[in-house]
Short mmCIF file of C-alpha atoms and ligand atoms in Angstrom, two decimals:
data_model
loop_
_atom_site.label_atom_id
_atom_site.label_comp_id
_atom_site.label_asym_id
_atom_site.label_seq_id
_atom_site.Cartn_x
_atom_site.Cartn_y
_atom_site.Cartn_z
CA MET A 252 -11.32 29.17 -41.06
CA LYS A 253 -10.81 32.84 -40.20
CA THR A 254 -8.25 33.45 -37.43
CA THR A 255 -7.41 37.11 -37.94
CA LYS A 256 -8.10 38.10 -34.34
CA SER A 257 -6.08 35.18 -32.93
CA ASP A 258 -3.20 35.91 -35.30
CA ALA A 259 -3.17 39.59 -34.31
CA LEU A 260 -3.33 38.66 -30.60
CA PHE A 261 -0.44 36.22 -31.04
CA GLN A 262 1.73 38.95 -32.60
CA ARG A 263 0.81 41.33 -29.80
CA ALA A 264 1.30 38.70 -27.07
CA GLN A 265 4.87 38.00 -28.19
CA ILE A 266 5.85 41.57 -27.29
CA SER A 267 5.02 41.13 -23.62
CA ILE A 268 5.03 37.37 -22.94
CA PRO A 269 7.88 34.93 -23.75
CA GLY A 270 6.77 33.11 -26.92
CA GLY A 271 3.40 34.83 -26.55
CA VAL A 272 2.11 32.19 -24.14
CA ASN A 273 2.18 31.38 -20.44
CA SER A 274 2.96 27.71 -21.04
CA PRO A 275 5.04 26.48 -23.99
CA VAL A 276 2.73 23.81 -25.43
CA ARG A 277 0.05 26.46 -26.03
CA ALA A 278 2.18 28.07 -28.75
CA PHE A 279 1.34 25.29 -31.26
CA LYS A 280 5.05 25.20 -32.18
CA SER A 281 5.06 21.54 -33.23
CA VAL A 282 1.90 21.60 -35.35
CA GLY A 283 2.83 24.22 -37.94
CA ARG A 284 0.38 27.03 -37.30
CA ASN A 285 -0.33 29.92 -34.98
CA PRO A 286 -2.30 29.19 -31.83
CA VAL A 287 -5.96 30.15 -31.66
CA PHE A 288 -6.88 32.37 -28.72
CA ILE A 289 -9.85 31.01 -26.79
CA LYS A 290 -12.59 33.41 -25.71
CA LYS A 291 -14.93 31.07 -23.82
CA GLY A 292 -15.86 27.50 -23.11
CA TRP A 293 -19.12 25.80 -22.22
CA GLY A 294 -19.67 22.06 -21.82
CA SER A 295 -17.67 20.20 -24.48
CA LYS A 296 -17.24 23.33 -26.63
CA MET A 297 -14.80 26.24 -26.87
CA TRP A 298 -15.07 29.40 -28.98
CA ASP A 299 -12.01 31.34 -30.18
CA GLU A 300 -11.70 35.08 -30.66
CA ASP A 301 -12.86 34.76 -34.28
CA GLU A 302 -16.03 32.95 -33.13
CA ASN A 303 -14.85 29.58 -34.48
CA VAL A 304 -16.41 26.81 -32.35
CA TYR A 305 -14.55 23.61 -31.41
CA ILE A 306 -15.32 20.31 -29.75
CA ASP A 307 -12.57 20.38 -27.10
CA TYR A 308 -10.32 17.37 -26.35
CA VAL A 309 -7.75 19.27 -24.24
CA GLY A 310 -10.07 20.27 -21.40
CA SER A 311 -7.36 22.54 -19.96
CA TRP A 312 -5.03 19.46 -20.05
CA GLY A 313 -7.33 17.35 -17.88
CA PRO A 314 -9.29 19.40 -15.29
CA MET A 315 -12.48 19.80 -17.34
CA ILE A 316 -13.67 16.20 -16.94
CA LEU A 317 -17.28 17.43 -16.62
CA GLY A 318 -16.86 20.13 -19.29
CA HIS A 319 -16.27 23.87 -19.23
CA ALA A 320 -18.23 26.28 -16.98
CA HIS A 321 -20.08 23.49 -15.16
CA PRO A 322 -23.04 25.30 -13.50
CA ALA A 323 -22.41 23.79 -10.05
CA ILE A 324 -18.72 24.79 -10.11
CA VAL A 325 -19.46 28.32 -11.37
CA GLU A 326 -22.13 28.73 -8.67
CA ALA A 327 -19.74 27.52 -5.95
CA ILE A 328 -17.01 29.94 -7.06
CA GLN A 329 -19.44 32.89 -7.20
CA ARG A 330 -20.95 32.04 -3.80
CA VAL A 331 -17.64 31.59 -2.01
CA ALA A 332 -15.93 34.57 -3.69
CA SER A 333 -18.48 36.93 -2.15
CA ASP A 334 -17.18 35.89 1.31
CA GLY A 335 -13.52 36.46 0.39
CA THR A 336 -11.12 34.65 -1.93
CA SER A 337 -8.14 33.99 0.35
CA PHE A 338 -7.25 34.58 3.99
CA GLY A 339 -3.88 32.89 4.45
CA ALA A 340 -5.44 31.29 7.50
CA ALA A 341 -6.88 27.88 8.37
CA THR A 342 -10.42 27.31 7.09
CA GLU A 343 -13.02 24.55 7.45
CA ARG A 344 -13.10 23.95 3.71
CA GLU A 345 -9.48 22.74 3.75
CA VAL A 346 -10.36 20.13 6.37
CA GLU A 347 -13.37 19.04 4.31
CA MET A 348 -11.21 18.82 1.15
CA ALA A 349 -8.56 16.72 2.89
CA GLU A 350 -11.24 14.36 4.23
CA LEU A 351 -12.87 14.14 0.78
CA ILE A 352 -9.57 13.18 -0.87
CA ARG A 353 -8.91 10.57 1.82
CA SER A 354 -12.38 9.09 1.24
CA ILE A 355 -11.59 8.67 -2.47
CA MET A 356 -7.92 7.56 -2.25
CA PRO A 357 -7.36 5.32 0.83
CA SER A 358 -3.55 5.30 0.30
CA VAL A 359 -3.63 9.02 1.10
CA GLU A 360 -3.80 8.99 4.91
CA MET A 361 -2.69 12.64 5.10
CA VAL A 362 -2.58 15.30 2.37
CA ARG A 363 -1.11 18.78 1.92
CA MET A 364 -2.68 21.22 -0.54
CA VAL A 365 -0.43 23.23 -2.88
CA ASN A 366 -1.08 25.33 -6.01
CA SER A 367 0.12 23.25 -8.96
CA GLY A 368 1.23 19.79 -9.98
CA THR A 369 4.82 21.02 -10.06
CA GLU A 370 4.63 22.11 -6.44
CA ALA A 371 3.14 18.74 -5.52
CA THR A 372 5.87 16.66 -7.17
CA MET A 373 8.79 18.83 -6.05
CA SER A 374 7.50 18.69 -2.47
CA ALA A 375 6.96 14.93 -2.62
CA ILE A 376 10.55 14.40 -3.76
CA ARG A 377 11.91 16.61 -0.95
CA LEU A 378 9.83 14.64 1.55
CA ALA A 379 11.00 11.29 0.16
CA ARG A 380 14.64 12.35 0.41
CA ALA A 381 14.15 13.51 4.00
CA TYR A 382 12.21 10.39 5.03
CA THR A 383 14.69 7.90 3.51
CA LYS A 384 17.81 10.03 4.11
CA ARG A 385 18.81 9.20 0.51
CA ASN A 386 19.51 11.65 -2.31
CA LYS A 387 18.79 10.00 -5.65
CA ILE A 388 15.49 9.55 -7.48
CA ILE A 389 14.49 7.51 -10.51
CA LYS A 390 12.14 8.92 -13.12
CA PHE A 391 11.19 7.52 -16.53
CA ASP A 392 12.21 8.76 -19.98
CA GLY A 393 9.28 10.69 -21.44
CA CYS A 394 7.45 11.18 -18.16
CA TYR A 395 6.81 14.79 -17.14
CA HIS A 396 6.34 15.76 -13.52
CA GLY A 397 6.30 19.56 -13.84
CA HIS A 398 9.21 21.93 -14.22
CA ALA A 399 11.16 21.53 -10.94
CA ASP A 400 14.90 21.14 -11.62
CA SER A 401 15.07 17.49 -10.50
CA PHE A 402 12.65 16.48 -13.25
CA LEU A 403 14.06 18.42 -16.23
CA ILE A 404 16.58 15.65 -16.79
CA LYS A 405 17.20 13.40 -19.76
CA ALA A 406 18.76 9.99 -19.74
CA GLY A 407 22.53 9.95 -19.75
CA SER A 408 24.18 7.37 -22.00
CA GLY A 409 24.19 3.82 -20.71
CA ALA A 410 22.10 2.25 -18.00
CA ALA A 411 24.16 3.22 -14.99
CA THR A 412 25.15 6.78 -15.72
CA LEU A 413 23.33 9.62 -14.06
CA GLY A 414 20.89 11.99 -15.75
CA VAL A 415 21.94 15.12 -17.60
CA PRO A 416 20.12 18.47 -17.59
CA ASP A 417 17.30 18.73 -20.12
CA SER A 418 17.06 22.51 -19.78
CA PRO A 419 19.57 25.33 -19.44
CA GLY A 420 19.61 26.51 -15.85
CA VAL A 421 19.44 23.01 -14.36
CA THR A 422 22.81 22.32 -12.77
CA ALA A 423 24.89 19.18 -13.23
CA SER A 424 24.84 18.67 -9.46
CA VAL A 425 21.05 18.54 -9.43
CA ALA A 426 21.02 16.27 -12.50
CA ALA A 427 23.47 13.92 -10.80
CA HIS A 428 20.76 12.89 -8.35
CA THR A 429 18.22 11.94 -11.01
CA LEU A 430 18.44 8.56 -12.74
CA VAL A 431 16.35 7.84 -15.84
CA ALA A 432 14.80 4.43 -16.57
CA GLU A 433 12.58 3.16 -19.39
CA PHE A 434 8.83 2.95 -18.84
CA ASN A 435 7.42 -0.60 -19.02
CA ASN A 436 10.94 -2.04 -18.62
CA ILE A 437 11.45 -3.29 -15.07
CA ASN A 438 14.96 -4.52 -15.92
CA SER A 439 16.04 -0.93 -16.64
CA VAL A 440 14.84 0.01 -13.14
CA GLN A 441 16.49 -3.04 -11.53
CA ALA A 442 19.82 -2.10 -13.19
CA LEU A 443 19.74 1.44 -11.78
CA VAL A 444 18.75 0.15 -8.32
CA GLU A 445 21.67 -2.31 -8.31
CA GLU A 446 24.11 0.38 -9.52
CA ASN A 447 22.94 2.76 -6.81
CA ARG A 448 21.96 0.40 -3.98
CA GLY A 449 20.99 2.23 -0.79
CA GLU A 450 21.11 5.66 -2.48
CA ILE A 451 17.66 5.91 -4.07
CA ALA A 452 14.98 7.76 -2.11
CA ALA A 453 12.08 7.35 -4.52
CA ILE A 454 10.85 6.23 -7.90
CA ILE A 455 8.34 8.65 -9.39
CA VAL A 456 6.13 7.45 -12.23
CA GLU A 457 3.12 8.50 -14.25
CA PRO A 458 1.24 5.18 -13.75
CA VAL A 459 -0.40 5.83 -17.11
CA VAL A 460 1.95 8.05 -19.10
CA GLY A 461 0.20 11.07 -20.57
CA ASN A 462 3.20 13.25 -21.36
CA MET A 463 4.61 11.22 -24.22
CA GLY A 464 1.12 10.77 -25.53
CA CYS A 465 -0.94 8.12 -23.75
CA ILE A 466 1.14 5.03 -22.86
CA PRO A 467 -0.59 2.42 -20.65
CA PRO A 468 1.39 0.27 -18.20
CA GLN A 469 2.07 -3.15 -19.77
CA ASN A 470 1.61 -6.56 -18.15
CA ASN A 471 2.82 -6.48 -14.53
CA PHE A 472 5.04 -3.40 -14.76
CA LEU A 473 3.36 -1.48 -11.94
CA ILE A 474 3.16 -4.59 -9.71
CA GLU A 475 6.88 -5.27 -10.30
CA LEU A 476 7.69 -1.62 -9.57
CA ARG A 477 5.73 -1.81 -6.31
CA SER A 478 7.50 -4.97 -5.15
CA LEU A 479 10.94 -3.64 -6.13
CA CYS A 480 10.35 -0.47 -4.10
CA THR A 481 9.10 -2.48 -1.11
CA LYS A 482 12.12 -4.81 -1.23
CA GLU A 483 14.63 -1.94 -1.53
CA ASN A 484 12.91 0.47 0.92
CA ILE A 485 12.47 2.95 -1.93
CA LEU A 486 9.34 5.13 -1.83
CA LEU A 487 7.00 4.62 -4.80
CA ILE A 488 5.46 7.93 -5.85
CA PHE A 489 2.48 7.80 -8.21
CA ASP A 490 2.31 11.09 -10.05
CA GLU A 491 -1.47 11.16 -10.54
CA VAL A 492 -1.67 14.84 -11.48
CA MET A 493 -3.19 13.71 -14.79
CA THR A 494 -4.60 10.24 -13.96
CA GLY A 495 -6.09 11.12 -10.58
CA PHE A 496 -9.91 11.11 -10.71
CA ARG A 497 -9.50 10.63 -14.53
CA VAL A 498 -8.78 6.96 -15.31
CA ALA A 499 -11.01 6.02 -12.36
CA LEU A 500 -12.45 8.02 -9.46
CA GLY A 501 -9.61 6.68 -7.31
CA GLY A 502 -7.08 7.20 -10.11
CA ALA A 503 -4.62 4.70 -11.56
CA GLN A 504 -3.95 3.28 -8.09
CA GLN A 505 -7.60 2.16 -8.01
CA ARG A 506 -7.70 1.05 -11.67
CA TYR A 507 -4.59 -1.11 -11.27
CA SER A 508 -4.94 -1.92 -7.53
CA ILE A 509 -1.49 -0.65 -6.56
CA THR A 510 -0.78 1.18 -3.30
CA PRO A 511 1.91 3.85 -3.72
CA ASP A 512 3.69 5.35 -0.73
CA LEU A 513 3.02 8.90 -1.91
CA THR A 514 0.63 10.32 -4.52
CA THR A 515 0.77 13.69 -6.25
CA LEU A 516 -2.40 15.32 -7.55
CA GLY A 517 -3.44 18.33 -9.64
CA LYS A 518 -5.71 19.33 -12.52
CA ILE A 519 -9.14 17.77 -11.72
CA ILE A 520 -8.64 18.34 -7.97
CA GLY A 521 -8.92 22.10 -8.59
CA GLY A 522 -12.04 22.06 -10.77
CA GLY A 523 -10.23 24.47 -13.12
CA LEU A 524 -8.62 26.62 -10.42
CA PRO A 525 -4.93 26.36 -9.44
CA VAL A 526 -4.68 23.41 -7.06
CA GLY A 527 -2.17 20.62 -6.46
CA ALA A 528 -1.75 18.22 -3.57
CA TYR A 529 0.56 15.51 -2.29
CA GLY A 530 -0.26 12.86 0.25
CA GLY A 531 0.35 9.35 1.46
CA ARG A 532 1.25 7.32 4.49
CA LYS A 533 0.83 9.19 7.80
CA GLU A 534 4.30 8.22 9.07
CA ILE A 535 5.79 9.90 5.98
CA MET A 536 3.46 12.92 5.70
CA SER A 537 3.79 13.79 9.40
CA GLN A 538 7.40 14.77 8.65
CA ILE A 539 6.13 17.87 6.81
CA ALA A 540 6.33 21.18 8.73
CA PRO A 541 4.96 22.18 11.12
CA SER A 542 4.43 18.64 12.47
CA GLY A 543 7.86 17.67 11.17
CA GLN A 544 11.07 19.21 9.93
CA VAL A 545 10.54 19.08 6.15
CA TYR A 546 9.73 22.62 5.07
CA GLN A 547 7.05 23.39 2.48
CA ALA A 548 4.66 26.34 2.42
CA GLY A 549 2.36 28.36 0.15
CA THR A 550 0.49 31.66 0.41
CA LEU A 551 -2.55 30.47 -1.50
CA SER A 552 -2.45 26.80 -0.57
CA GLY A 553 -5.98 25.59 0.23
CA ASN A 554 -7.60 28.93 -0.49
CA PRO A 555 -11.42 28.98 -0.19
CA LEU A 556 -12.13 29.59 -3.88
CA ALA A 557 -9.98 26.74 -5.15
CA MET A 558 -11.25 24.42 -2.45
CA ALA A 559 -14.86 25.24 -3.32
CA ALA A 560 -14.29 24.59 -7.03
CA GLY A 561 -12.29 21.41 -6.43
CA MET A 562 -14.64 19.98 -3.80
CA THR A 563 -17.68 20.65 -6.00
CA LEU A 564 -16.11 18.73 -8.90
CA LEU A 565 -14.80 15.84 -6.77
CA THR A 566 -18.16 15.51 -5.01
CA LEU A 567 -20.00 15.33 -8.35
CA LEU A 568 -17.58 12.65 -9.57
CA LYS A 569 -17.90 10.70 -6.31
CA ASN A 570 -21.70 10.84 -6.25
CA GLU A 571 -22.26 10.27 -9.99
CA PRO A 572 -20.22 7.20 -11.06
CA PHE A 573 -22.17 7.04 -14.34
CA HIS A 574 -19.81 9.73 -15.73
CA TYR A 575 -16.99 7.15 -15.85
CA GLU A 576 -19.19 4.67 -17.72
CA LYS A 577 -19.87 7.34 -20.37
CA LEU A 578 -16.19 8.32 -20.59
CA GLU A 579 -15.18 4.67 -21.07
CA ARG A 580 -17.87 4.16 -23.75
CA TYR A 581 -16.83 7.25 -25.71
CA GLY A 582 -13.14 6.35 -25.46
CA ALA A 583 -13.76 2.82 -26.68
CA GLU A 584 -15.86 4.07 -29.60
CA ILE A 585 -13.12 6.43 -30.81
CA GLU A 586 -10.37 3.82 -30.36
CA THR A 587 -12.29 1.01 -32.09
CA LYS A 588 -13.50 3.06 -35.07
CA ILE A 589 -10.12 4.71 -35.76
CA MET A 590 -8.17 1.46 -35.42
CA LYS A 591 -10.67 -0.19 -37.81
CA LYS A 592 -10.10 2.62 -40.34
CA ALA A 593 -6.33 2.35 -39.97
CA VAL A 594 -6.42 -1.39 -40.65
CA GLU A 595 -8.78 -0.96 -43.64
CA GLN A 596 -6.59 1.78 -45.14
CA GLN A 597 -3.32 0.11 -44.02
CA LEU A 598 -2.29 3.36 -42.32
CA PRO A 599 0.86 3.43 -40.12
CA LEU A 600 -0.93 4.57 -37.00
CA THR A 601 -1.87 3.16 -33.62
CA VAL A 602 -4.26 4.30 -30.88
CA ASN A 603 -3.32 4.11 -27.19
CA ARG A 604 -6.09 4.64 -24.66
CA VAL A 605 -6.91 4.33 -20.98
CA GLY A 606 -10.49 5.35 -20.21
CA SER A 607 -10.99 8.88 -21.54
CA MET A 608 -7.29 9.60 -22.17
CA PHE A 609 -6.09 8.69 -25.67
CA THR A 610 -3.48 9.42 -28.33
CA ILE A 611 -3.31 8.59 -32.04
CA PHE A 612 0.38 7.91 -32.79
CA PHE A 613 1.44 8.15 -36.43
CA THR A 614 3.70 5.11 -36.33
CA LYS A 615 3.25 1.43 -37.14
CA GLU A 616 5.11 0.58 -33.89
CA HIS A 617 3.31 -0.55 -30.75
CA VAL A 618 3.95 2.47 -28.49
CA VAL A 619 5.03 1.16 -25.07
CA ASN A 620 7.72 3.68 -24.07
CA ALA A 621 9.33 7.00 -25.06
CA ASP A 622 11.59 5.49 -27.73
CA SER A 623 8.69 3.83 -29.54
CA ALA A 624 6.59 7.00 -29.22
CA ARG A 625 9.43 8.93 -30.89
CA THR A 626 9.13 6.78 -34.02
CA SER A 627 5.93 8.74 -34.75
CA ASP A 628 5.79 10.93 -37.86
CA THR A 629 5.29 14.37 -36.28
CA LYS A 630 4.82 15.98 -39.71
CA LYS A 631 1.85 13.67 -40.36
CA PHE A 632 0.54 14.49 -36.89
CA GLY A 633 0.77 18.21 -37.76
CA ASN A 634 -1.27 17.66 -40.94
CA TYR A 635 -3.85 15.70 -38.94
CA PHE A 636 -3.98 18.32 -36.17
CA ARG A 637 -4.50 21.23 -38.59
CA SER A 638 -7.19 19.35 -40.51
CA MET A 639 -9.04 18.52 -37.30
CA LEU A 640 -8.82 22.14 -36.08
CA GLU A 641 -10.10 23.51 -39.40
CA HIS A 642 -13.07 21.12 -39.09
CA GLY A 643 -13.90 22.22 -35.54
CA ILE A 644 -12.08 19.67 -33.39
CA TYR A 645 -9.53 21.04 -30.88
CA LEU A 646 -6.86 18.44 -30.04
CA PRO A 647 -3.69 18.72 -27.93
CA PRO A 648 -1.21 20.57 -30.23
CA SER A 649 1.52 17.91 -29.95
CA GLN A 650 1.99 14.28 -30.94
CA PHE A 651 3.36 13.73 -27.44
CA GLU A 652 0.30 14.69 -25.41
CA ALA A 653 -2.86 12.86 -24.38
CA ALA A 654 -6.32 13.95 -25.50
CA PHE A 655 -9.13 14.06 -22.93
CA ILE A 656 -12.83 13.34 -23.38
CA SER A 657 -15.28 14.97 -20.96
CA ALA A 658 -18.62 13.76 -19.67
CA ALA A 659 -20.10 16.89 -21.27
CA HIS A 660 -19.33 15.46 -24.73
CA THR A 661 -22.44 14.17 -26.48
CA GLN A 662 -22.87 11.13 -28.70
CA GLU A 663 -23.23 13.63 -31.57
CA ASP A 664 -19.85 15.20 -30.62
CA ILE A 665 -18.21 11.77 -30.69
CA GLU A 666 -19.72 10.83 -34.04
CA GLN A 667 -18.70 14.19 -35.57
CA THR A 668 -15.18 13.73 -34.14
CA ILE A 669 -14.79 10.20 -35.54
CA ALA A 670 -16.08 11.25 -38.98
CA THR A 671 -13.58 14.13 -39.03
CA MET A 672 -10.75 11.90 -37.74
CA GLU A 673 -11.40 9.33 -40.50
CA LYS A 674 -10.70 12.09 -43.05
CA SER A 675 -7.93 13.92 -41.18
CA ILE A 676 -5.76 10.84 -40.56
CA LEU A 677 -5.47 10.55 -44.35
CA GLN A 678 -3.95 14.06 -44.74
P1 KE4 B 767 1.42 21.74 -13.37
O1 KE4 B 767 2.58 22.35 -12.63
O2 KE4 B 767 1.44 22.10 -14.87
O3 KE4 B 767 0.06 22.03 -12.72
O4 KE4 B 767 1.54 20.15 -13.30
C1 KE4 B 767 2.74 19.55 -13.74
C2 KE4 B 767 2.46 18.10 -14.08
C3 KE4 B 767 2.87 17.12 -13.20
N1 KE4 B 767 2.63 15.80 -13.44
C4 KE4 B 767 1.97 15.42 -14.55
C5 KE4 B 767 1.72 13.95 -14.78
C6 KE4 B 767 1.52 16.37 -15.49
O5 KE4 B 767 0.87 15.96 -16.60
C7 KE4 B 767 1.76 17.74 -15.26
C8 KE4 B 767 1.35 18.82 -16.25
N2 KE4 B 767 0.82 18.35 -17.49
C9 KE4 B 767 0.97 19.23 -18.64
C10 KE4 B 767 0.29 18.52 -19.81
N3 KE4 B 767 1.14 17.64 -20.47
C11 KE4 B 767 0.41 20.58 -18.40
C12 KE4 B 767 0.24 21.43 -19.64
C13 KE4 B 767 1.25 22.53 -19.71
O6 KE4 B 767 2.43 22.31 -19.33
O7 KE4 B 767 0.86 23.63 -20.18
#
């Protein structure tokens, strides 16, 4: 495939933008080739600057659940833009959006709009610390909650020690308040709670992990997490930036029937525009300024354009439940056919999936946490990724990311994808 324009753009971009990209994963660093520069998207397809066409399984990392340039979303943006894009003042649309979210996620009694998933999670942590008057949080190895300092932490050695910075610029004092447990291992959480009794404000979790590749919750993990938090007066925060409106209309909390104390949202909620949100129990949320003392603000929070795009998408998903049936059917078809091929060919690979989120891990291990995900052969993944791209399938450029199917994908797209996968996993 010809990528001369993308290659030239990548060289040029690196002069003015760190790494040539505005978010690291886009640089294709772990898959052994230059990134392609995308010119446009429509439905399930994207075209790059060299006119190569791809069936897209990134979907802007989740938001494009109904495909790119959905006519109703484009129309809403165009219509609203002509009346002004942002006022920095209260608007009716923000009230309608808050009421729409509440109608979809009953655990969210009150909600505050922000501009990214990172803003949502950092604000939720601040609120949890203020509400509980405790300083520490527990996160899980391999889970990503955006780039706020408290989350860029890796596990220290041993169960009881505190986290250590996972990025330069994150201070030891910030890291000291973040503890790191193992996903799907309730004992690792119990140990940290006992070691730090009365000091933990919140446990934040991706209820279905997407940021180590797709890792579903096992057995009763989420139920046990919920009861542990209730017993210890620790707030349970479901980071549903990726899973919200994705794994079910009501997110993972609906799919697994768990009621978190706070929920963070992003991606789909914005319909492709920059939107995040955090919400939960009224007695907690009412502590946010100006009704309470916990400060959080944002110039563009709830702006008309983003609200129009997000409300249009959420309303379509709420009124057209058949999209989720299609997403589940497509996901199951990919999972079943690729696992069948792997067994036939005795390939060391496994497929993890929840609804329309999936990852092919190049390991014979059952991937249930970050450590088992890390047994994957990332070189093999790179070969697979490049083969898929060269045959017109655009996957997340990392073994440790989830792929996303959209309701704009056709049966023909799925069949073409599976046929290409069956060859590319053998690379
Ligand atoms: P943003 O600040 O990127 O909008 O959201 C941060 C975030 C928070 N929580 C979860 C569960 C997330 O998945 C994310 C962001 N996800 C990544 C994809 N792995 C965004 C892609 C990127 O960083 O470019």
